[in-house]
Short mmCIF file of C-alpha atoms in Angstrom, two decimals:
data_model
loop_
_atom_site.label_atom_id
_atom_site.label_comp_id
_atom_site.label_asym_id
_atom_site.label_seq_id
_atom_site.Cartn_x
_atom_site.Cartn_y
_atom_site.Cartn_z
CA UNK A 143 129.44 92.49 105.28
CA UNK A 144 130.88 92.69 108.79
CA UNK A 145 130.82 95.23 111.59
CA UNK A 146 134.39 96.28 110.81
CA UNK A 147 133.10 97.66 107.50
CA UNK A 148 130.92 100.17 109.36
CA UNK A 149 133.67 102.69 109.89
CA UNK A 150 131.57 105.83 110.00
CA UNK A 151 130.52 106.44 113.59
CA UNK A 152 127.80 109.00 114.27
CA UNK A 153 128.32 109.82 117.94
CA UNK A 154 125.59 112.46 117.97
CA UNK A 155 122.99 110.19 116.37
CA UNK A 156 120.51 108.20 118.45
CA UNK A 157 118.64 105.82 116.15
CA UNK A 158 117.49 103.63 119.04
CA UNK A 159 115.05 106.35 120.13
CA UNK A 160 113.22 105.89 116.81
CA UNK A 161 112.55 102.19 117.36
CA UNK A 162 109.25 101.19 119.02
CA UNK A 163 111.01 98.08 120.31
CA UNK A 164 112.95 100.26 122.78
CA UNK A 165 110.23 102.81 123.55
CA UNK A 166 109.72 101.64 127.15
CA UNK A 167 113.36 102.02 128.17
CA UNK A 168 114.53 104.78 130.47
CA UNK A 169 117.05 107.39 129.21
CA UNK A 170 119.85 105.55 131.05
CA UNK A 171 118.82 102.23 129.48
CA UNK A 172 118.63 103.82 126.03
CA UNK A 173 122.16 105.11 126.53
CA UNK A 174 123.30 101.57 127.37
CA UNK A 175 121.72 100.23 124.19
CA UNK A 176 123.36 102.98 122.14
CA UNK A 177 126.75 101.75 123.33
CA UNK A 178 126.37 98.52 121.34
CA UNK A 179 125.07 100.18 118.17
CA UNK A 180 127.15 100.79 115.04
CA UNK A 181 126.08 103.40 112.48
CA UNK A 182 126.69 103.81 108.77
CA UNK A 183 125.49 106.05 105.96
CA UNK A 184 124.67 104.09 102.80
CA UNK A 185 123.96 105.21 99.26
CA UNK A 186 120.79 104.55 97.27
CA UNK A 187 120.99 101.06 95.75
CA UNK A 188 123.56 99.79 98.25
CA UNK A 189 122.93 96.27 99.57
CA UNK A 190 122.69 96.25 103.35
CA UNK A 191 121.34 92.74 104.02
CA UNK A 192 122.33 89.64 102.06
CA UNK A 193 122.57 85.86 102.53
CA UNK A 194 125.57 84.44 104.36
CA UNK A 195 126.44 87.82 105.92
CA UNK A 196 127.15 88.25 109.62
CA UNK A 197 123.87 88.08 111.62
CA UNK A 198 122.94 91.65 112.56
CA UNK A 199 119.89 93.49 113.77
CA UNK A 200 119.51 96.19 111.11
CA UNK A 201 117.63 99.37 112.03
CA UNK A 202 116.65 102.18 109.66
CA UNK A 203 117.42 105.56 111.22
CA UNK A 204 116.93 107.69 108.10
CA UNK A 205 115.78 106.81 104.59
CA UNK A 206 114.30 103.41 103.72
CA UNK A 207 115.18 99.83 102.81
CA UNK A 208 113.37 97.41 100.56
CA UNK A 209 113.42 93.81 101.76
CA UNK A 210 113.12 91.22 99.01
CA UNK A 211 113.88 87.66 98.05
CA UNK A 212 114.67 85.98 94.74
CA UNK A 213 111.99 83.64 93.40
CA UNK A 214 112.67 80.24 91.86
CA UNK A 215 112.43 81.89 88.44
CA UNK A 216 115.12 84.42 89.34
CA UNK A 217 112.77 87.38 89.77
CA UNK A 218 112.92 89.83 92.64
CA UNK A 219 109.96 89.50 95.01
CA UNK A 220 109.43 92.51 97.25
CA UNK A 221 108.37 91.60 100.79
CA UNK A 222 108.18 94.97 102.54
CA UNK A 223 109.65 98.44 102.80
CA UNK A 224 111.29 99.48 106.07
CA UNK A 225 111.13 103.14 107.04
CA UNK A 226 112.73 105.01 109.99
CA UNK A 227 112.20 103.09 113.23
CA UNK A 228 111.73 99.79 111.43
CA UNK A 229 114.16 96.90 111.60
CA UNK A 230 115.10 93.58 110.02
CA UNK A 231 117.36 90.68 110.96
CA UNK A 232 115.82 89.45 114.19
CA UNK A 233 115.40 85.95 112.71
CA UNK A 234 119.11 85.62 111.97
CA UNK A 235 119.82 86.99 115.44
CA UNK A 236 117.89 84.00 116.83
CA UNK A 237 119.82 81.47 114.76
CA UNK A 238 117.91 81.16 111.49
CA UNK A 239 120.24 81.19 108.48
CA UNK A 240 119.46 83.86 105.91
CA UNK A 241 119.35 81.91 102.66
CA UNK A 242 117.43 84.26 100.39
CA UNK A 243 116.77 87.63 102.00
CA UNK A 244 118.18 90.91 100.74
CA UNK A 245 117.93 94.51 101.92
CA UNK A 246 118.67 97.41 99.58
CA UNK A 247 118.62 101.14 100.29
CA UNK A 248 115.83 102.89 98.38
CA UNK A 249 117.49 106.25 99.05
CA UNK A 250 120.59 107.58 100.75
CA UNK A 251 120.04 106.26 104.27
CA UNK A 252 121.48 106.02 107.75
CA UNK A 253 121.45 102.49 109.11
CA UNK A 254 122.14 101.18 112.61
CA UNK A 255 123.51 97.70 113.27
CA UNK A 256 123.69 95.52 116.40
CA UNK A 257 125.76 92.34 116.64
CA UNK A 258 124.03 89.05 117.44
CA UNK A 259 126.10 88.49 120.60
CA UNK A 260 125.42 92.00 121.90
CA UNK A 261 121.70 91.81 121.17
CA UNK A 262 121.38 88.41 122.86
CA UNK A 263 123.00 89.79 126.01
CA UNK A 264 120.62 92.75 125.88
CA UNK A 265 117.53 90.50 125.70
CA UNK A 266 118.76 88.41 128.61
CA UNK A 267 119.28 91.57 130.66
CA UNK A 268 115.98 93.17 129.59
CA UNK A 269 113.27 90.45 129.39
CA UNK A 270 110.64 93.07 128.57
CA UNK A 271 112.38 93.60 125.22
CA UNK A 272 111.81 89.95 124.33
CA UNK A 273 108.06 90.38 124.86
CA UNK A 274 108.09 93.62 122.87
CA UNK A 275 109.95 91.89 120.06
CA UNK A 276 107.32 89.15 119.92
CA UNK A 277 104.58 91.78 119.65
CA UNK A 278 106.32 93.62 116.83
CA UNK A 279 107.07 90.40 114.98
CA UNK A 280 103.35 89.63 115.09
CA UNK A 281 102.74 92.95 113.34
CA UNK A 282 105.32 92.09 110.67
CA UNK A 283 103.68 88.70 110.19
CA UNK A 284 100.34 90.43 109.69
CA UNK A 285 101.91 92.65 107.01
CA UNK A 286 103.20 89.55 105.22
CA UNK A 287 99.72 88.05 105.35
CA UNK A 288 98.33 91.29 103.90
CA UNK A 289 100.66 90.96 100.93
CA UNK A 290 99.53 87.36 100.47
CA UNK A 291 95.96 88.68 100.43
CA UNK A 292 96.83 91.04 97.57
CA UNK A 293 98.45 88.25 95.57
CA UNK A 294 95.35 86.06 95.92
CA UNK A 295 93.13 88.69 94.31
CA UNK A 296 92.39 87.80 90.71
CA UNK A 297 92.74 91.19 89.03
CA UNK A 298 95.64 93.61 89.24
CA UNK A 299 93.34 96.63 89.58
CA UNK A 300 91.71 94.95 92.59
CA UNK A 301 95.13 94.44 94.21
CA UNK A 302 96.11 98.03 93.47
CA UNK A 303 92.81 99.50 94.69
CA UNK A 304 92.95 97.54 97.94
CA UNK A 305 96.54 98.62 98.52
CA UNK A 306 95.51 102.27 98.13
CA UNK A 307 92.49 101.75 100.37
CA UNK A 308 94.70 100.24 103.08
CA UNK A 309 97.07 103.22 102.89
CA UNK A 310 94.10 105.59 103.17
CA UNK A 311 92.92 103.78 106.31
CA UNK A 312 96.35 104.27 107.87
CA UNK A 313 96.59 107.98 107.01
CA UNK A 314 92.87 108.56 107.63
CA UNK A 315 92.66 110.88 104.64
CA UNK A 316 92.21 111.13 100.89
CA UNK A 317 95.89 111.73 100.15
CA UNK A 318 98.28 108.78 100.31
CA UNK A 319 101.98 108.46 99.64
CA UNK A 320 103.36 105.14 98.40
CA UNK A 321 106.53 104.33 100.40
CA UNK A 322 108.27 102.76 97.39
CA UNK A 323 108.76 103.23 93.66
CA UNK A 324 106.03 102.11 91.27
CA UNK A 325 108.43 99.42 90.07
CA UNK A 326 108.72 98.06 93.62
CA UNK A 327 104.96 98.38 94.12
CA UNK A 328 104.50 96.29 90.98
CA UNK A 329 106.67 93.56 92.49
CA UNK A 330 104.85 93.82 95.81
CA UNK A 331 101.42 93.13 94.30
CA UNK A 332 102.71 90.62 91.78
CA UNK A 333 102.62 92.36 88.41
CA UNK A 334 104.80 94.36 86.02
CA UNK A 335 105.57 98.08 85.93
CA UNK A 336 103.82 98.39 82.56
CA UNK A 337 100.68 96.65 83.83
CA UNK A 338 100.42 98.75 86.96
CA UNK A 339 100.78 101.92 84.87
CA UNK A 340 97.84 100.80 82.72
CA UNK A 341 95.74 99.97 85.77
CA UNK A 342 96.49 103.35 87.31
CA UNK A 343 95.26 105.04 84.14
CA UNK A 344 92.11 102.91 84.30
CA UNK A 345 91.38 104.01 87.88
CA UNK A 346 91.99 107.63 86.85
CA UNK A 347 89.70 107.34 83.83
CA UNK A 348 86.98 106.04 86.13
CA UNK A 349 87.40 109.13 88.29
CA UNK A 350 88.41 107.11 91.33
CA UNK A 351 91.95 108.43 91.92
CA UNK A 352 94.40 111.08 90.84
CA UNK A 353 98.04 110.16 90.47
CA UNK A 354 101.09 112.42 90.97
CA UNK A 355 104.22 110.27 90.94
CA UNK A 356 104.12 108.34 94.22
CA UNK A 357 101.35 110.55 95.60
CA UNK A 358 97.68 109.68 95.18
CA UNK A 359 94.41 111.36 95.92
CA UNK A 360 91.40 109.10 96.33
CA UNK A 361 88.54 110.99 94.70
CA UNK A 362 85.71 108.59 95.52
CA UNK A 363 86.58 106.33 98.46
CA UNK A 364 83.15 104.70 98.72
CA UNK A 365 82.95 103.78 95.03
CA UNK A 366 86.52 102.53 95.04
CA UNK A 367 85.70 100.33 98.01
CA UNK A 368 82.37 99.17 96.54
CA UNK A 369 83.93 98.16 93.22
CA UNK A 370 87.14 96.53 94.44
CA UNK A 371 87.13 95.71 98.17
#
């Protein structure tokens, strides 16, 4: 995939304003960044990031991307889900070769792309962006460590319960929305779709959660935390 493939330009769309990385820039500086951005609408299931492609900073403006790799056994291993304002590709921008990282649209999405050469010039001109990028990469690293924490838990229901508890902490409420399909959630916490469906029923039978598609209501937060955290 190369920049010349991104033939749909959205002149009235300003995805950069969604990205925390650029939140400290002035309106004039944001306009300068927008000049180096390419935009494209992609369909659900379309591959946006893949090995050996041109190094690009990939920003989600609308919709979502799942970022995954292929394990040694050939199975898809979900790493994270990127929602509007999130980005991927900074490692390839800094020279690391993408050998096993894929990005796929989870829904019809609008994606923004920045070339490696253009982004490098931008960082040299705006040193504060380099510091901001380091801060945000630390957050992404923490999210990766959180997933590793889930995978180390012995039981699937413990992984699932802790994932729901973490979402509840973020939303600060009883209702949580999973930002991925149950199939992708299964991959994220290291199990199968069938197993996670059984574990969801178990949590419901215990009166701990209610389940409506990708929406959950935690009925007894304290007991859920006491039994599984």
